[in-house]
């Protein structure tokens, strides 16, 4: 029998006005404490390690005792197990966690799961909320707490999917050359193989059933040292077709390089006296830190005593005013399928609200009350979140147009510095929008003598130009289903996308040597760039370069879904509406913070360069 899932959506009290920086947290903390009332044990999930540390610190300060502890991937395994033990034993009331606590963790009975902001996918939401209510016949109770009203459409759709157990489609990777290389090196380290036997075994796998034999031979050429810039990891006798180990290199590479998780370049953190491993810090954070700095990790304050090339030594610090570290890691992207559902949800909401426009004010209010009841019943939204969602939809419709699954809205406006902002509003997810952004920028390169600012998010794309002509909108429409892949291929070549993809593939394929000690990230990048540069002349035959292009086009970006969007625009299934506004609409204002941050960082960097010169 399936366990029942109860999901509700709420927000902090929107009427409270913060008079200081710290008071911004109070509505969120009050709502969390209110939700936890009557619960003995609670899991609180957040989207990043930094937010995990910040929220746990403020939550404990808010209630006046250590009610919660953190649990994330940059804490050592021993400290994570200790946190789990404390919750299970009833000595801790709450754990603030990232996805590190999502799967297969025994923390005893959990009364409630609180998810801060969107879980990004229904599968993740089900897995997290399913941690609660493990007693026989008990319901798993979960609350999705949104910090911003702009996230409410996505959270509403996901809450309904979670309650209905409607998870996303599972896609099996096909013909991943890096994983295949790793397996072949390990196989050769154990036994000798004939090429026929090796190929026969590989094509029995579901992921490689249609692998051409020529691709296997191209892969073996690289692994056997055919290219002088790639170290040989096995021997391939082309006369008798035998693949065998190459001394101890095959076994060592297979053992040290096992797995597909790329090296992070992070700094291990150890206790100065006991040498106990405490966790890991981001390389960039350590570069900006000095001996004597105090930071927070795992709800404890630590003072840096020594920074070495492969680790950091710390000791306990009594100072509660510690800095919260940052970890460089891009957040997940909304799927195209979820974006289509969000667009359909907003279209339905628009139709329901439109039924009250031409009647009296009392009737309009009754329509809104009916919609709020509908949102509570079908999407689990409380009165505050439903009212804010309705208000946001009305504000967007009045300021511009509402983007849906059948409508893309292009807004243009000038800011105070006379820069023109062009925003393509849609809900297709960052992977689709980033692909569209790169293709559009490639088209604009033929028109403009400079590179314009571009930013892709789950809810659209923003371009900022110092000059603008309305006729330039035609350039956006010149990206079509027939030329988008070639435009993206040109844009990706030589871009950071290709460099990152190639480095991760080369690392998994064992082309880059791995070790048990920390390798600085800059050193990994340098080795990868050198290998990529040497492989470029053989691009047509070098399998890992082709694999990197495939990963860029169909994993980092979503070229297939973008083609579908462009086809729907061409066929009239999606309309494109252009609006010139005096200021950004509510949906377009999401892009302002990113642009302002970019300008601040650019000006700061320019000031530093001027001072240095």
XYZ file of C-alpha atoms in Angstrom:
613
model
C 0.000 0.000 0.000
C 1.328 3.454 -0.920
C 2.091 5.831 1.916
C 0.004 9.030 1.874
C 1.751 12.322 1.117
C 0.482 15.654 2.414
C 2.060 18.744 0.815
C 1.222 22.369 1.572
C 2.620 25.684 0.299
C 3.146 28.752 2.456
C 5.169 31.972 2.719
C 6.563 34.146 5.516
C 4.254 36.945 6.657
C 4.429 39.433 3.729
C 3.082 42.334 5.826
C 6.107 42.564 8.130
C 8.552 45.302 7.139
C 12.225 44.827 8.039
C 13.960 47.880 9.514
C 17.438 46.328 9.472
C 19.450 43.770 7.535
C 19.105 41.066 10.184
C 15.353 41.595 10.535
C 14.897 40.376 6.948
C 15.237 36.861 8.408
C 12.584 37.297 11.126
C 9.433 36.543 9.052
C 11.068 33.365 7.699
C 12.294 32.238 11.137
C 8.917 32.950 12.763
C 7.112 30.903 10.128
C 9.550 27.983 10.516
C 9.107 27.962 14.315
C 5.345 28.180 13.856
C 5.354 25.181 11.484
C 7.508 23.184 13.901
C 5.110 23.659 16.796
C 4.135 20.267 18.244
C 6.848 18.413 16.274
C 9.601 16.483 18.047
C 11.856 16.020 14.995
C 11.964 18.030 11.776
C 14.067 17.957 8.606
C 14.547 21.327 6.935
C 15.865 21.143 3.356
C 17.564 24.045 1.566
C 19.129 24.459 -1.861
C 22.755 25.326 -1.022
C 25.420 24.691 1.603
C 25.853 28.386 2.312
C 22.128 28.855 3.000
C 22.251 25.701 5.133
C 24.905 27.224 7.412
C 23.317 30.692 7.489
C 19.807 29.480 8.250
C 20.930 27.074 10.964
C 22.936 29.815 12.696
C 20.040 32.269 12.654
C 17.468 29.671 13.656
C 19.456 28.742 16.766
C 20.005 32.416 17.650
C 16.281 33.058 17.136
C 15.098 30.398 19.605
C 17.969 30.930 22.055
C 19.424 27.413 22.155
C 20.958 24.820 19.814
C 17.765 23.485 18.304
C 19.288 22.540 14.940
C 22.506 21.456 13.267
C 23.644 21.403 9.649
C 24.087 18.402 7.361
C 25.701 18.867 3.930
C 28.316 17.374 1.628
C 31.179 19.622 2.770
C 30.993 18.228 6.307
C 33.003 15.109 7.091
C 31.171 11.783 7.139
C 31.829 11.375 10.888
C 30.226 14.731 11.737
C 27.219 13.990 9.523
C 26.716 10.632 11.271
C 26.912 12.356 14.646
C 24.179 14.823 13.620
C 21.988 11.940 12.436
C 22.548 10.110 15.746
C 21.550 13.157 17.786
C 18.265 13.563 15.907
C 17.466 9.862 16.173
C 18.207 9.868 19.923
C 15.939 12.876 20.505
C 18.830 15.131 21.572
C 18.303 17.395 18.546
C 15.015 18.770 17.284
C 15.904 19.798 13.741
C 18.466 19.200 10.991
C 19.014 21.835 8.302
C 20.226 19.861 5.285
C 20.949 19.877 1.577
C 20.487 16.866 -0.707
C 23.051 15.009 1.457
C 20.133 13.911 3.679
C 17.812 13.067 0.795
C 18.473 9.358 0.236
C 18.724 6.278 2.418
C 19.535 7.912 5.763
C 18.216 6.355 8.985
C 17.411 9.270 11.293
C 14.508 7.665 13.106
C 10.990 9.059 13.130
C 10.502 12.468 11.477
C 7.309 14.415 12.146
C 7.617 17.059 9.436
C 9.742 18.021 6.437
C 10.077 21.715 5.525
C 11.437 22.516 2.070
C 12.761 26.075 1.663
C 11.977 27.256 -1.883
C 11.473 24.921 -4.825
C 12.897 21.364 -4.734
C 13.470 21.815 -8.525
C 11.930 18.439 -9.384
C 8.986 16.331 -8.208
C 11.238 13.307 -7.671
C 13.453 15.265 -5.284
C 10.415 16.663 -3.458
C 8.896 13.205 -3.008
C 12.196 11.799 -1.762
C 12.604 14.586 0.791
C 9.029 14.764 2.078
C 8.950 10.960 2.131
C 11.515 11.091 4.986
C 8.623 12.032 7.307
C 5.985 9.771 8.842
C 7.607 6.343 8.628
C 5.203 4.739 11.112
C 2.729 2.237 9.676
C -0.308 4.011 8.247
C 1.088 7.475 8.946
C 1.054 10.306 6.416
C 4.288 11.950 5.270
C 3.761 15.652 5.999
C 5.713 18.286 4.126
C 5.573 22.063 3.712
C 7.187 24.011 0.863
C 8.077 27.445 2.227
C 8.722 30.025 -0.495
C 10.881 33.042 0.307
C 9.844 34.943 -2.839
C 6.461 35.344 -4.474
C 8.048 34.935 -7.917
C 8.715 31.251 -7.118
C 5.069 30.484 -6.307
C 3.967 29.251 -9.788
C 6.744 26.633 -9.876
C 6.158 25.584 -6.264
C 2.403 25.271 -6.831
C 2.895 22.979 -9.828
C 5.507 20.878 -8.022
C 3.367 20.518 -4.892
C 0.591 18.997 -7.005
C 3.049 16.667 -8.756
C 4.553 15.591 -5.430
C 1.148 14.827 -3.902
C 0.205 12.831 -7.028
C 3.629 11.073 -7.145
C 3.998 12.296 -10.713
C 7.769 12.093 -11.192
C 9.837 13.151 -14.189
C 10.875 10.806 -16.972
C 14.113 8.922 -16.288
C 16.629 9.215 -19.103
C 19.370 6.583 -19.400
C 22.723 7.942 -20.698
C 23.634 6.551 -24.124
C 27.150 5.755 -25.384
C 29.072 7.701 -22.732
C 32.655 7.345 -23.957
C 34.321 8.424 -20.705
C 32.566 5.770 -18.605
C 33.269 3.130 -21.258
C 36.983 4.034 -21.233
C 37.141 3.627 -17.483
C 35.480 0.207 -17.653
C 37.739 -1.017 -20.477
C 40.904 -0.022 -18.593
C 39.630 -1.889 -15.502
C 38.741 -4.957 -17.601
C 42.167 -4.966 -19.261
C 43.828 -4.741 -15.840
C 42.190 -8.051 -14.879
C 42.304 -10.150 -18.090
C 43.368 -10.152 -21.719
C 40.524 -9.621 -24.168
C 40.137 -10.176 -27.866
C 38.543 -7.238 -29.643
C 35.578 -9.422 -30.670
C 34.966 -10.570 -27.082
C 35.291 -7.048 -25.749
C 32.866 -5.617 -28.299
C 30.426 -8.482 -27.791
C 30.258 -7.817 -24.046
C 29.897 -4.037 -24.425
C 26.929 -4.173 -26.823
C 25.067 -6.396 -24.361
C 24.709 -3.322 -22.150
C 21.537 -1.276 -22.637
C 23.544 1.964 -22.757
C 25.856 0.673 -25.523
C 23.722 -1.787 -27.502
C 24.035 0.331 -30.678
C 27.693 1.321 -30.274
C 29.461 1.155 -33.674
C 32.607 -0.953 -33.649
C 34.506 1.916 -35.258
C 33.890 4.096 -32.192
C 35.310 1.398 -29.930
C 38.433 1.225 -32.095
C 38.809 5.027 -31.948
C 38.613 4.828 -28.181
C 41.216 2.030 -28.017
C 43.561 4.089 -30.190
C 43.607 6.831 -27.543
C 43.935 4.459 -24.582
C 46.766 2.480 -26.220
C 48.948 5.554 -26.868
C 48.282 6.122 -30.594
C 48.252 9.884 -29.900
C 51.582 11.020 -28.388
C 49.925 13.576 -26.082
C 47.716 10.952 -24.343
C 49.428 8.594 -21.903
C 48.898 4.875 -22.750
C 46.787 2.958 -20.235
C 46.610 -0.430 -22.023
C 48.107 -2.330 -24.937
C 46.189 -3.123 -28.132
C 47.841 -5.599 -30.493
C 46.219 -4.817 -33.841
C 47.584 -7.986 -35.496
C 45.842 -10.498 -33.250
C 43.271 -8.030 -31.883
C 44.239 -8.525 -28.224
C 43.645 -5.875 -25.557
C 45.774 -6.322 -22.434
C 47.051 -4.390 -19.426
C 50.064 -2.108 -19.656
C 52.236 -2.996 -16.683
C 50.912 -1.500 -13.469
C 49.544 1.625 -15.167
C 46.193 0.029 -16.025
C 45.465 -1.220 -12.494
C 46.617 1.990 -10.801
C 44.580 4.219 -13.134
C 41.475 2.028 -12.694
C 41.747 2.116 -8.888
C 42.646 5.778 -8.398
C 40.323 7.091 -11.121
C 37.220 5.014 -10.341
C 33.874 6.825 -10.391
C 32.274 9.652 -12.335
C 32.213 12.448 -9.719
C 34.769 15.077 -10.826
C 37.411 16.331 -8.411
C 36.297 19.549 -6.762
C 39.697 21.024 -5.905
C 38.322 21.803 -2.435
C 40.518 22.138 0.656
C 40.121 19.477 3.385
C 39.730 21.022 6.840
C 41.514 19.276 9.752
C 41.659 19.982 13.463
C 45.065 21.378 14.403
C 45.562 19.219 17.512
C 43.708 15.960 16.816
C 44.178 16.019 13.005
C 40.527 14.910 12.727
C 38.938 15.626 9.330
C 36.120 18.165 9.792
C 34.965 18.854 6.243
C 35.878 20.733 3.090
C 36.029 24.367 1.975
C 35.892 25.863 -1.502
C 39.282 26.650 -3.055
C 38.264 30.210 -3.891
C 37.072 30.822 -0.319
C 40.472 29.704 1.018
C 42.279 31.975 -1.461
C 40.341 34.915 0.000
C 41.017 33.856 3.626
C 43.989 34.428 5.923
C 45.384 32.793 9.052
C 43.337 34.097 11.990
C 40.054 34.347 10.078
C 37.022 32.770 11.758
C 34.405 30.838 9.775
C 31.429 28.597 10.465
C 31.245 24.942 9.467
C 28.770 22.436 10.857
C 27.221 24.900 13.355
C 30.643 25.456 14.980
C 33.052 28.380 14.704
C 36.642 27.659 13.655
C 39.744 29.852 13.476
C 42.251 29.208 10.678
C 45.651 28.304 12.123
C 47.548 27.132 9.042
C 46.896 27.033 5.277
C 48.961 24.493 3.374
C 48.933 23.495 -0.281
C 46.680 20.485 0.311
C 44.749 21.207 3.541
C 43.716 23.750 6.174
C 44.304 23.376 9.917
C 41.833 24.976 12.331
C 40.956 25.061 15.992
C 37.810 25.916 17.939
C 36.852 29.581 18.185
C 34.609 31.148 20.791
C 33.726 33.993 18.430
C 30.096 33.594 17.335
C 30.459 36.360 14.732
C 32.058 34.029 12.219
C 31.972 34.264 8.447
C 29.763 31.800 6.586
C 31.774 30.150 3.777
C 30.645 29.974 0.170
C 30.873 27.007 -2.149
C 30.925 27.608 -5.911
C 28.253 25.356 -7.337
C 25.555 26.223 -9.847
C 22.025 25.440 -8.703
C 19.888 22.957 -10.593
C 17.850 23.922 -13.622
C 14.132 23.506 -14.155
C 13.259 20.856 -16.723
C 11.522 21.778 -19.962
C 8.563 19.568 -19.030
C 8.117 21.361 -15.699
C 8.316 24.702 -17.478
C 5.534 23.665 -19.849
C 3.364 22.724 -16.864
C 4.049 26.078 -15.195
C 3.037 27.855 -18.402
C -0.191 25.828 -18.616
C -0.928 26.578 -14.945
C -0.515 30.334 -15.497
C -2.705 30.173 -18.594
C -5.434 28.452 -16.570
C -5.097 31.048 -13.804
C -5.388 33.871 -16.347
C -8.578 32.359 -17.765
C -10.082 32.000 -14.290
C -9.205 35.572 -13.309
C -10.500 36.931 -16.623
C -13.992 35.703 -15.747
C -14.227 38.433 -13.082
C -12.977 41.410 -15.071
C -16.217 42.577 -16.666
C -18.443 42.340 -13.590
C -18.839 44.347 -10.388
C -16.144 44.679 -7.768
C -18.018 42.367 -5.382
C -18.270 39.689 -8.052
C -14.581 40.090 -8.867
C -13.763 39.522 -5.219
C -15.923 36.410 -5.152
C -14.031 35.109 -8.197
C -10.740 35.589 -6.363
C -12.108 33.820 -3.301
C -13.198 30.952 -5.526
C -9.727 30.791 -7.081
C -8.097 30.820 -3.630
C -10.261 27.850 -2.650
C -9.246 26.131 -5.884
C -5.547 26.736 -5.147
C -5.922 25.454 -1.593
C -7.747 22.305 -2.674
C -5.659 21.324 -5.709
C -2.254 22.878 -4.967
C -2.117 22.974 -1.151
C -1.599 26.757 -1.005
C -2.533 28.674 2.125
C -4.383 32.014 1.989
C -1.248 34.199 2.047
C 0.568 32.372 -0.748
C -2.575 32.093 -2.903
C -3.331 35.804 -2.484
C 0.248 36.758 -3.398
C 0.163 34.488 -6.458
C -3.066 36.054 -7.699
C -1.673 39.547 -7.070
C 1.539 38.752 -8.976
C -0.390 37.434 -11.985
C -2.618 40.517 -12.042
C 0.388 42.862 -11.721
C 2.228 41.140 -14.568
C -0.843 41.301 -16.822
C -1.289 45.021 -16.099
C 2.396 45.913 -16.570
C 2.997 43.828 -19.691
C 1.776 40.366 -20.739
C 1.789 37.051 -18.907
C 4.080 34.400 -20.474
C 2.451 30.971 -20.657
C 3.083 27.667 -22.417
C 1.543 29.236 -25.552
C 2.955 32.758 -25.286
C 6.496 34.186 -25.134
C 6.766 37.833 -24.092
C 9.654 40.048 -25.247
C 9.963 43.190 -23.118
C 12.199 46.164 -23.845
C 12.872 49.110 -21.522
C 15.616 51.660 -20.835
C 17.230 51.931 -17.411
C 18.541 55.067 -15.694
C 21.878 54.806 -17.521
C 20.083 54.695 -20.891
C 20.993 51.022 -21.398
C 18.325 49.013 -23.257
C 17.194 45.777 -21.612
C 15.645 43.122 -23.861
C 14.015 40.338 -21.859
C 12.574 37.177 -23.427
C 10.113 35.873 -20.822
C 9.221 32.176 -20.856
C 9.210 29.201 -18.466
C 11.268 26.660 -20.427
C 14.169 26.348 -17.949
C 17.755 27.585 -17.903
C 19.158 24.841 -20.158
C 16.797 25.782 -22.993
C 17.198 29.499 -22.381
C 20.975 29.334 -22.177
C 21.065 27.535 -25.517
C 18.748 30.157 -27.014
C 20.880 32.942 -25.513
C 24.082 31.594 -27.102
C 22.412 31.184 -30.494
C 20.986 34.724 -30.386
C 24.338 36.163 -29.321
C 25.985 34.345 -32.229
C 23.512 36.018 -34.586
C 24.126 39.447 -33.014
C 27.896 39.060 -33.511
C 27.293 39.665 -37.198
C 25.423 42.903 -36.401
C 27.300 44.492 -33.471
C 30.990 45.412 -33.110
C 30.909 44.563 -29.385
C 29.759 41.690 -27.175
C 26.491 42.377 -25.384
C 25.578 41.285 -21.860
C 23.420 38.155 -21.735
C 21.934 36.185 -18.851
C 19.761 33.069 -18.967
C 17.505 31.941 -16.110
C 14.701 29.435 -15.701
C 12.150 32.152 -16.518
C 13.757 33.799 -19.521
C 16.753 35.565 -21.065
C 18.014 39.114 -20.629
C 20.198 41.097 -23.035
C 21.539 44.561 -22.237
C 22.782 46.846 -25.025
C 24.088 50.448 -24.951
C 22.131 51.195 -28.126
C 18.977 49.698 -29.562
C 16.877 49.677 -32.702
C 13.506 47.920 -32.740
C 14.384 46.366 -36.109
C 17.049 44.315 -34.330
C 14.284 42.102 -32.948
C 14.395 40.378 -36.330
C 17.792 39.009 -35.309
C 16.094 36.975 -32.566
C 13.643 35.508 -35.064
C 16.536 34.543 -37.362
C 17.400 31.716 -34.956
C 15.377 28.880 -36.517
C 15.056 25.091 -36.092
C 17.224 24.600 -39.177
C 20.217 26.707 -38.091
C 20.141 26.572 -34.281
C 22.422 23.538 -33.927
C 25.081 24.989 -36.232
C 24.903 28.331 -34.387
C 25.356 26.559 -31.047
C 28.240 24.459 -32.360
C 30.015 27.640 -33.461
C 29.258 29.361 -30.139
C 30.465 26.425 -28.031
C 33.789 25.927 -29.841
C 36.439 27.622 -27.739
C 33.949 28.560 -25.003
C 34.215 27.752 -21.253
C 31.377 25.235 -21.795
C 33.589 23.059 -23.982
C 36.593 23.406 -21.671
C 34.598 22.328 -18.603
C 32.908 19.432 -20.397
C 36.192 18.182 -21.862
C 37.977 18.383 -18.489
C 35.313 16.307 -16.757
C 35.208 13.749 -19.569
C 39.003 13.469 -19.743
C 39.133 13.016 -15.979
C 36.516 10.238 -15.957
C 38.153 8.606 -19.009
C 41.455 8.490 -17.022
C 43.285 10.733 -19.520
C 44.074 13.118 -16.676
C 45.956 11.464 -13.831
C 44.183 11.469 -10.492
C 45.666 11.101 -7.030
C 44.493 10.556 -3.483
C 45.740 14.026 -2.473
C 44.149 17.360 -3.363
C 44.992 18.686 -6.823
C 44.520 22.463 -7.175
C 41.712 23.341 -9.543
C 43.934 25.662 -11.586
C 46.333 22.771 -12.134
C 43.525 20.502 -13.333
C 42.369 23.194 -15.735
C 45.890 23.735 -17.063
C 46.402 20.033 -17.790
C 42.969 19.780 -19.412
C 43.515 22.861 -21.594
C 46.828 21.457 -22.809
C 45.196 18.126 -23.688
C 42.300 19.890 -25.427
C 44.681 22.043 -27.452
C 46.633 18.967 -28.579
C 43.426 17.101 -29.490
C 41.904 19.919 -31.573
C 43.708 18.991 -34.853
C 42.211 15.470 -34.568
C 38.690 16.666 -33.716
C 36.995 14.434 -36.301
C 38.568 11.233 -34.911
C 39.168 12.049 -31.240
C 36.170 10.466 -29.446
C 36.365 12.511 -26.242
C 36.189 15.816 -28.074
C 33.033 14.679 -29.863
C 31.687 13.522 -26.505
C 32.378 16.942 -24.980
C 30.439 18.651 -27.797
C 27.536 16.245 -27.257
C 27.513 16.955 -23.521
C 27.507 20.707 -24.178
C 24.658 20.545 -26.696
C 22.372 18.072 -24.941
C 23.263 18.110 -21.223
C 24.633 21.539 -20.286
C 22.274 22.995 -22.896
C 19.025 21.527 -24.248
C 19.286 21.819 -28.009
C 16.490 19.306 -28.688
C 13.902 21.160 -26.593
C 14.975 24.502 -28.046
C 14.347 23.121 -31.524
C 10.880 22.098 -30.387
C 10.178 25.613 -29.060
C 11.359 27.203 -32.318
C 9.240 24.786 -34.349
C 6.176 25.689 -32.248
C 6.872 29.389 -32.853
C 7.232 28.766 -36.598
C 3.995 26.742 -36.724
C 2.026 29.330 -34.723
C 1.488 27.099 -31.676
C 3.415 29.614 -29.552
C 2.839 33.328 -30.101
C 5.545 35.927 -29.529
C 4.344 39.217 -28.038
C 6.594 42.316 -27.955
C 5.980 45.013 -25.337
C 7.900 48.244 -24.730
C 7.600 49.218 -21.065
C 8.803 52.117 -18.961
C 10.217 49.816 -16.286
C 10.632 46.067 -15.785
C 7.461 44.070 -15.165
C 7.228 41.847 -12.038
C 8.467 38.803 -13.983
C 11.262 40.796 -15.671
C 12.487 42.267 -12.370
C 13.997 38.852 -11.475
C 16.927 39.717 -13.739
C 17.795 43.033 -12.056
C 19.864 41.613 -9.179
C 22.117 39.585 -11.509
C 22.775 42.601 -13.738
C 23.472 44.933 -10.807
C 25.885 42.387 -9.281
C 27.717 42.079 -12.604
C 28.147 45.865 -12.827
C 29.366 46.091 -9.223
C 31.943 43.333 -9.733
C 33.130 44.878 -13.003
C 33.571 48.308 -11.393
C 35.333 46.784 -8.372
C 37.709 44.824 -10.618
C 38.378 47.933 -12.720
C 39.145 49.956 -9.584
C 41.566 47.298 -8.360
C 43.361 47.219 -11.727
C 43.659 51.010 -11.728
C 45.059 51.002 -8.187
C 47.557 48.289 -9.101
C 48.740 50.174 -12.177
